[in-house]
Each structure stands twice: as structure tokens, then as C-alpha cells.
Amino acid sequence: MESTLRRTWAEIDLDAVEHNYRTLRAHVGQNVKFLGVVKADSYGHGCVPISHLLEELGADYLAVSSIDEAVELRVNGITLPILILGYTPADQVGNLIDYRITQAVTSPEAARAYSAEAVRHGGELTVHMKVDTGMSRVGFLCQGQHFEQAVADIAEACRLPGLRVEGIFTHFAVSDEPDKEESVAYTRGQLELFRRTIAAVEEKWGQKFALHHCANTGATALWPDAWMDMVRPGLLLYGCGEFAAQLGLKPVMRLKTSVSIIKTYDPGTTVSYGRMFKADRTTRMGVVPYGYADGFFRTLSNRCQMMTADGPAPQRGRICMDMCMIDLTDLPNVKEGDEVEIFGEHISVNDVAALAGTISYEITCAVSKRVKRVYLRHGQVVGSELMLRF
Ligand SMILES: *Cc1c(COP(=O)(O)O)cnc(C)c1O
């Protein structure tokens, strides 16, 4: 069943993804492979269509956060190599091998458990060693006094049976802060430590990793030294954030709604829960079917705006679960049924994020399953998804 009745939707511009991919490929050059990060349903953009497009465009690798996300791609026909960036329980190794999924190895214990399970299952698990150079999340801890132990542990993990060791990677904590001297120094330190770890492990192991990679969005944009064999951006692909604009990338998501009802209130009327907005004049108020259950941030109540064909309409009163109100008093031509942009072309997702005190990642990830995704290619609608259990 197709439902467009609620009239809030996210347009996913696949032409923008293609433009961003080609621009990034040109930016890093021919000799650097490209891994597209498509975790969290491609940051809310829809991982299946995005991954199919990346595969068609010639990307080398995809990455997700969990085995569920990886299997979702396989079941939907994606054949590119897929790296799971996070931890997977060892009892899933059989599935990883059968689905040809690459697993990050984040500790000596995990390495031994994956090896034992792979041998038991009969097959080889492709792995990338994850090195913690200062993010302090997952990976072999190799800072300071831990260096020698990390090198010994990683080299030992590389020799375990049942593991096909393909890559080694690390993750930056502040590669996206070029204006802070301390952050630049920290990133340089992480990169140096990563290089030293690679050299020491390869020496001890007696082999070289095929893929060394560490460049997330910040490093892909700003740190050519960090590109190595493969870049690993997420946000840039979706055209969000400050570096996307600097590199000439285009925002992929346009979140839209429509005016369902317009009412005119007398001066003194209060609007919505908490009565935080009070009309000081005769006020023409539109209701739009977009609330916090759709991914709107309630903290933006009474202090953001949406774009109509005639200009910006201030949002008024508390944002509700399923609706909110916009002031159309100064936009007399806007009528019921008209389209309204929440963010996209005229209102930048970066500005919405800044206003909400967060980052654009959180805004696109928050667009909930109730919001239909409409995919556009060459300007035409080529598909749509609404994740409800009809
Ligand atoms: C999410 C993630 C990325 C992509 O980060 P962006 O900032 O979106 O480019 C890369 N590597 C790892 C390990 C990640 O978790």
C-alpha cells in the first residue's frame, strides 16, 4: 500500500549522491580507494538505494555498524565488500563468512574468538585490525606504554588460523577541527601513531596489509596525508556539514511537508501545549504534519522557521508529537495543501542542527521511519519507501 496522505516526506536526491561521489573521487585521486559509510540507514537517507548507487558508480567498499545492517544490504542484493566497524559477537562468525562480510577486530580476545569460530565453521573470515590511536572507543590500545603490547597482540592476531587479514584502520577524534591548534596537533599525533603501529606490526608479522585506512569526513576533506589506500567518509557523501559546502558537494536530503489546515486566530489567542506563543495580532496559522515523532527536535519549538514558496514562515508554539504550527500571517498567498521545506535547498540542515545545538548527522538520522523517502534520479522519482507494517 502506498500512502502519501500524511504529506511529510524526504526527497533523496541520488543525482546529488552521484555528484558528491564523483567530486570526492576527483578530490582524492585515482590511487585512493573509496569506502562509503552507509551505517544507520545511510544516516537516514536509505542504505539500500544509496548502496546500489555507490556500487553502480564504482565504489570499492561499504561500511556499516552491525551485522544486522550488513545482512540487510546482502539480502537486498549488494555485492560490494562490506566492513562492520563495530563489535560482533563471535557466535555470528558463521553468518559473517556465509554473507561475505568483513569484520573489524577490536581486541586480542575478539581475534582469538573469531579465529576459533571461523575454524570451527570451516572457512575464512576477512578482517581489518582496528587500532585505537586516541579515539578511546574500540580497537587495540596503542598509545604510550601500550605500544609494544598492541604491536605484539595485533601481529599475533594476524597469524591466527581462519582469519584472512586484509586491512588495518583507525578513527580520528577531532580531524574536523582545523581551527583549533590543539585538535590539529592531536590528529597529527593519531596519524603518526597509526603509521608507527602499521610499520611495527608489518615488520613483526612479515607481511603488509592490503588496505590501510583512517580518513573519515574531516580527514578526507582536510588531511591528504591520511588518505592512504582508502578514504572512509560518511557525512560528505550526503552533502552535509561545513566541509561538504567547501568541496562543492550537494545536500542529498530535502525534507518537505505541506500545510494541512489554516486557521485565523484573534489577538490574544495562545497556541499549542504550554501556551508559549500568544498571538499579538490577528494571526493566520498553518498546521503542518511534522512533529517530534517524525524526527523534529522539540527543543526548536517557537524558534525556527520553514520555507514556503513565498518566503520563510516562523514556527510557533510547542512542537507536538505529530504536528506543529507555522505563522502565515505575512504570507497571504500560502494556502492549504502547499508544499513547505523543512530543510534542504533553502534552509540548510547545518543551520537547523546549529539551532538545535547539535550536528547535521543527528538531524538526518532522526528523520523517523514514519517519513516516506522518495528517491529521485535524473530529476525523476525512481522509487519510494515508507517503513510501516501494512
Ligand atoms: C561513522 C564512521 C565513519 C564516517 O564518519 P563521517 O564523519 O561521517 O565521515 C568513519 N569511520 C568510522 C570508524 C566510523 O564509525
XYZ file of C-alpha atoms and ligand atoms in Angstrom:
405
model
C 0.000 0.000 0.000
C 1.217 3.442 -0.915
C 0.408 6.217 1.495
C 1.087 9.848 0.817
C -1.847 11.034 2.850
C 0.161 12.384 5.701
C 2.174 14.577 3.346
C 5.548 14.784 5.024
C 8.338 13.205 3.039
C 12.107 13.219 2.488
C 13.323 13.609 -1.071
C 16.602 11.741 -1.532
C 18.443 13.226 -4.481
C 20.501 10.365 -5.943
C 21.946 12.783 -8.517
C 23.471 14.665 -5.575
C 24.961 11.407 -4.262
C 26.481 10.791 -7.685
C 27.838 14.338 -7.821
C 29.283 14.038 -4.315
C 30.850 10.653 -5.046
C 32.454 11.856 -8.287
C 33.663 15.089 -6.674
C 35.228 13.190 -3.761
C 36.849 10.673 -6.107
C 38.406 13.538 -8.065
C 39.469 15.158 -4.775
C 41.399 12.099 -3.531
C 42.697 10.991 -6.939
C 42.884 7.710 -8.849
C 45.109 5.799 -6.461
C 42.921 6.032 -3.396
C 40.059 3.576 -2.976
C 36.649 4.705 -1.754
C 34.677 3.230 1.133
C 31.223 4.720 1.590
C 29.912 4.668 5.157
C 26.238 3.646 4.990
C 25.592 2.809 8.653
C 22.408 3.961 10.380
C 20.442 3.501 7.153
C 22.888 5.809 5.352
C 22.489 8.471 8.028
C 18.724 8.325 7.492
C 18.904 8.536 3.681
C 18.114 4.856 2.984
C 21.043 2.430 2.812
C 19.707 0.124 0.082
C 19.237 2.657 -2.754
C 22.362 4.569 -1.690
C 24.469 1.379 -1.633
C 23.129 0.216 -5.009
C 24.101 3.576 -6.466
C 27.587 3.501 -4.905
C 28.062 0.006 -6.290
C 26.975 1.166 -9.754
C 29.300 4.197 -9.563
C 32.332 2.053 -8.768
C 32.881 2.490 -5.036
C 35.277 -0.089 -3.579
C 33.828 -0.813 -0.161
C 30.911 -0.083 2.154
C 30.857 0.125 5.942
C 28.079 -0.354 8.481
C 27.909 -0.542 12.260
C 26.468 -4.005 12.843
C 25.827 -7.411 11.314
C 22.115 -6.605 11.001
C 22.918 -3.630 8.794
C 25.367 -5.703 6.739
C 22.907 -8.570 6.213
C 20.222 -6.058 5.208
C 22.495 -4.964 2.347
C 23.294 -8.536 1.267
C 19.637 -9.587 1.329
C 18.912 -6.596 -0.902
C 21.465 -7.636 -3.496
C 24.516 -5.550 -2.620
C 27.686 -7.396 -3.682
C 30.402 -4.867 -2.696
C 32.668 -5.792 0.217
C 31.094 -4.616 3.494
C 33.084 -3.796 6.631
C 31.446 -3.883 10.064
C 33.106 -1.063 12.015
C 31.906 -2.183 15.436
C 31.926 -5.321 17.535
C 30.109 -8.505 16.504
C 29.613 -11.410 18.931
C 31.816 -14.372 17.961
C 28.823 -16.709 17.625
C 27.935 -14.752 14.466
C 31.164 -15.659 12.641
C 29.411 -18.331 10.559
C 26.962 -15.715 9.298
C 29.780 -13.260 8.618
C 31.586 -15.839 6.487
C 28.454 -17.039 4.682
C 27.396 -13.478 3.870
C 30.965 -12.468 2.903
C 31.087 -9.690 5.474
C 34.372 -8.176 6.678
C 34.708 -7.765 10.436
C 36.752 -5.250 12.408
C 38.931 -6.967 15.008
C 38.956 -4.777 18.076
C 40.853 -6.751 20.731
C 43.085 -9.813 21.241
C 40.171 -11.698 22.817
C 37.902 -10.950 19.874
C 40.643 -12.064 17.461
C 41.008 -15.432 19.201
C 37.264 -15.962 19.435
C 36.709 -15.089 15.741
C 39.586 -17.373 14.735
C 38.243 -20.321 16.732
C 34.723 -19.872 15.345
C 35.990 -19.500 11.767
C 37.999 -22.715 12.058
C 35.005 -24.497 13.582
C 32.686 -23.204 10.851
C 35.189 -24.095 8.138
C 36.029 -21.023 6.135
C 37.912 -17.767 6.345
C 36.674 -14.599 7.965
C 38.027 -11.458 6.280
C 39.122 -8.960 8.922
C 40.508 -5.461 9.366
C 42.513 -4.782 12.511
C 41.166 -1.766 14.414
C 43.763 0.364 16.168
C 42.845 2.814 18.923
C 45.196 5.757 18.419
C 43.286 8.198 20.588
C 39.552 7.914 19.949
C 39.345 5.680 23.043
C 36.397 3.676 21.801
C 37.125 0.295 20.193
C 40.428 -1.111 18.950
C 43.839 -2.272 20.162
C 45.070 0.427 22.543
C 48.477 1.538 21.297
C 49.139 4.876 22.971
C 52.205 5.442 25.140
C 53.218 2.468 27.240
C 50.695 0.236 25.445
C 52.523 0.411 22.107
C 54.688 -2.713 22.327
C 51.862 -4.844 23.674
C 49.499 -3.629 20.945
C 52.041 -4.418 18.240
C 52.612 -7.910 19.655
C 48.857 -8.531 20.003
C 47.991 -7.346 16.506
C 50.846 -9.327 14.914
C 49.716 -12.399 16.816
C 46.115 -11.852 15.735
C 47.297 -11.617 12.119
C 48.751 -15.127 12.321
C 45.638 -16.811 13.708
C 44.046 -19.530 11.572
C 40.701 -18.871 9.943
C 41.314 -15.144 9.551
C 42.073 -13.523 6.192
C 43.748 -10.285 7.220
C 43.002 -7.609 4.648
C 43.250 -4.257 6.374
C 44.163 -2.105 9.331
C 42.396 1.092 10.346
C 41.961 3.738 12.986
C 39.489 6.538 13.650
C 40.077 10.232 14.374
C 38.544 12.140 17.269
C 38.979 15.740 16.070
C 40.003 15.666 12.387
C 37.128 18.063 11.679
C 38.526 20.921 13.786
C 41.094 22.713 11.597
C 40.709 25.966 13.524
C 41.820 24.544 16.860
C 45.568 24.211 17.159
C 45.285 21.541 19.832
C 42.969 19.447 17.659
C 45.267 19.714 14.643
C 48.184 18.532 16.800
C 46.055 15.698 18.203
C 45.090 14.496 14.726
C 48.718 14.673 13.593
C 49.655 12.615 16.667
C 46.989 9.997 15.909
C 48.174 9.748 12.313
C 51.817 9.381 13.345
C 50.962 6.730 15.902
C 48.895 4.863 13.311
C 51.861 4.895 10.893
C 54.277 3.711 13.585
C 51.908 0.921 14.592
C 51.483 -0.224 10.996
C 55.256 -0.257 10.412
C 55.959 -2.206 13.605
C 53.168 -4.738 13.045
C 54.096 -5.343 9.408
C 57.718 -5.821 10.416
C 56.822 -8.320 13.120
C 54.198 -10.116 11.031
C 56.389 -10.150 7.936
C 53.508 -9.160 5.666
C 51.787 -5.975 4.560
C 48.109 -5.120 4.951
C 46.411 -4.597 1.614
C 44.277 -1.722 2.950
C 45.421 0.945 5.399
C 42.668 3.458 6.079
C 41.689 6.161 8.540
C 40.139 9.135 6.719
C 36.640 9.993 7.932
C 34.917 13.142 6.672
C 37.262 15.638 8.357
C 40.396 13.835 7.189
C 39.039 13.199 3.690
C 38.378 16.927 3.360
C 41.497 18.276 5.063
C 44.242 15.676 5.581
C 45.682 14.261 2.316
C 48.366 12.503 4.407
C 45.597 10.417 5.937
C 44.070 9.157 2.684
C 46.491 6.194 2.467
C 44.926 3.310 0.454
C 41.290 4.202 1.022
C 39.146 7.058 2.355
C 36.168 6.303 4.569
C 33.751 9.242 4.590
C 30.110 9.193 5.576
C 28.766 12.694 6.062
C 30.465 14.106 2.950
C 28.610 11.642 0.744
C 25.322 13.057 1.989
C 26.468 16.625 1.360
C 26.089 17.766 4.970
C 28.406 19.733 7.217
C 30.790 22.611 6.632
C 33.321 20.667 4.522
C 30.669 19.488 2.092
C 29.943 23.073 1.139
C 33.660 23.896 0.842
C 34.182 20.951 -1.531
C 31.179 21.897 -3.676
C 29.097 18.904 -2.583
C 25.296 18.968 -2.675
C 22.863 18.131 0.142
C 21.148 14.826 -0.622
C 18.075 15.075 1.625
C 15.292 17.616 1.192
C 12.764 17.247 3.975
C 9.335 18.518 2.991
C 5.872 18.813 4.426
C 2.657 20.533 3.477
C 0.091 22.805 5.003
C -2.842 20.676 6.127
C -5.094 23.283 7.747
C -5.058 27.093 8.044
C -6.991 28.901 10.781
C -7.179 32.563 11.707
C -6.912 33.462 15.398
C -7.901 36.607 17.242
C -5.244 38.653 19.059
C -4.532 37.174 22.481
C -5.048 33.562 21.397
C -2.415 31.140 22.705
C -1.097 28.294 20.575
C -0.247 24.664 21.454
C 0.913 22.930 24.652
C 2.352 25.177 27.314
C 0.842 28.273 25.615
C 4.335 29.538 24.829
C 3.126 31.512 21.806
C 0.463 34.211 22.139
C -0.858 35.990 19.042
C -0.346 39.760 19.329
C -2.416 40.391 16.190
C -4.956 38.597 14.012
C -2.870 35.588 13.053
C -3.152 33.174 10.136
C -1.732 29.924 11.416
C -0.976 26.837 9.351
C -0.745 23.314 10.771
C 1.895 21.023 9.248
C 2.011 17.259 9.897
C 5.543 17.221 11.224
C 6.377 16.682 14.878
C 8.932 15.112 17.156
C 7.792 11.571 16.255
C 8.939 12.370 12.714
C 12.361 13.483 13.921
C 11.735 17.155 14.631
C 13.586 18.432 17.700
C 11.154 19.731 20.313
C 13.911 21.992 21.598
C 13.419 24.054 18.425
C 9.875 24.990 19.499
C 8.971 28.617 18.781
C 12.463 29.434 17.460
C 12.835 28.045 13.963
C 11.269 28.568 10.575
C 10.181 26.647 7.498
C 10.323 27.776 3.879
C 7.181 28.347 1.824
C 7.087 29.344 -1.856
C 6.552 32.924 -0.657
C 9.288 33.019 1.969
C 10.096 31.838 5.465
C 7.298 31.074 7.928
C 8.167 31.229 11.649
C 7.276 28.094 13.611
C 5.011 28.993 16.548
C 4.356 27.310 19.887
C 5.417 23.911 21.180
C 6.234 21.277 18.616
C 3.843 18.359 19.204
C 4.345 14.656 18.526
C 2.685 14.697 15.104
C 2.189 18.343 14.168
C 3.404 21.846 14.591
C 2.186 25.295 13.640
C 3.677 27.869 11.285
C 2.765 31.540 11.070
C 1.420 32.505 7.639
C 0.130 35.962 8.555
C 2.724 37.687 6.390
C 2.459 35.044 3.646
C -1.156 35.534 2.452
C -0.655 33.538 -0.763
C 0.227 30.310 1.013
C -2.835 28.044 1.046
C -3.852 24.639 2.364
C -2.040 21.831 0.520
C 1.009 23.957 -0.329
C 4.455 22.433 -0.031
C 6.777 23.591 2.758
C 10.509 22.887 3.042
C 11.782 21.930 6.497
C 15.383 21.750 5.319
C 17.157 21.074 2.051
C 17.537 23.698 -0.634
C 16.647 26.952 1.113
C 17.138 26.064 4.747
C 20.414 24.282 5.372
C 20.391 21.180 7.551
C 23.575 22.593 9.089
C 21.676 25.671 10.251
C 18.860 23.572 11.714
C 21.473 21.490 13.546
C 23.264 24.557 14.891
C 19.966 25.994 16.121
C 19.204 22.702 17.895
C 22.680 22.667 19.458
C 23.724 19.539 17.573
C 25.319 18.333 14.329
C 23.705 17.591 10.975
C 24.373 13.842 11.457
C 21.820 13.780 14.257
C 19.202 15.680 12.262
C 19.172 13.349 9.228
C 19.475 10.212 11.394
C 16.469 11.395 13.402
C 14.090 11.549 10.422
C 11.900 8.676 11.527
C 10.540 5.666 9.701
C 7.153 7.349 9.520
C 8.572 9.797 6.982
C 8.434 8.427 3.468
C 11.687 8.514 1.487
C 11.210 9.454 -2.164
C 14.197 8.687 -4.393
C 14.991 10.925 -7.358
C 17.376 10.106 -10.209
C 17.900 12.340 -13.229
C 15.186 14.517 -11.725
C 12.583 11.705 -11.850
C 11.035 9.752 -8.995
C 12.563 6.263 -9.225
C 11.274 4.756 -6.008
C 9.915 5.354 -2.563
C 9.905 3.655 0.805
C 7.617 4.007 3.765
C 8.588 1.702 6.585
C 5.222 0.889 8.122
C 3.838 -2.590 8.710
C 0.954 -2.505 6.285
C 30.918 6.768 11.279
C 32.325 6.427 10.985
C 32.967 6.965 9.850
C 32.344 8.035 8.992
O 32.343 9.264 9.698
P 31.978 10.643 8.987
O 32.336 11.663 9.965
O 30.516 10.590 8.701
O 32.772 10.694 7.730
C 34.230 6.511 9.551
N 34.854 5.591 10.333
C 34.280 5.083 11.439
C 35.032 4.095 12.262
C 33.003 5.482 11.807
O 32.443 4.989 12.912
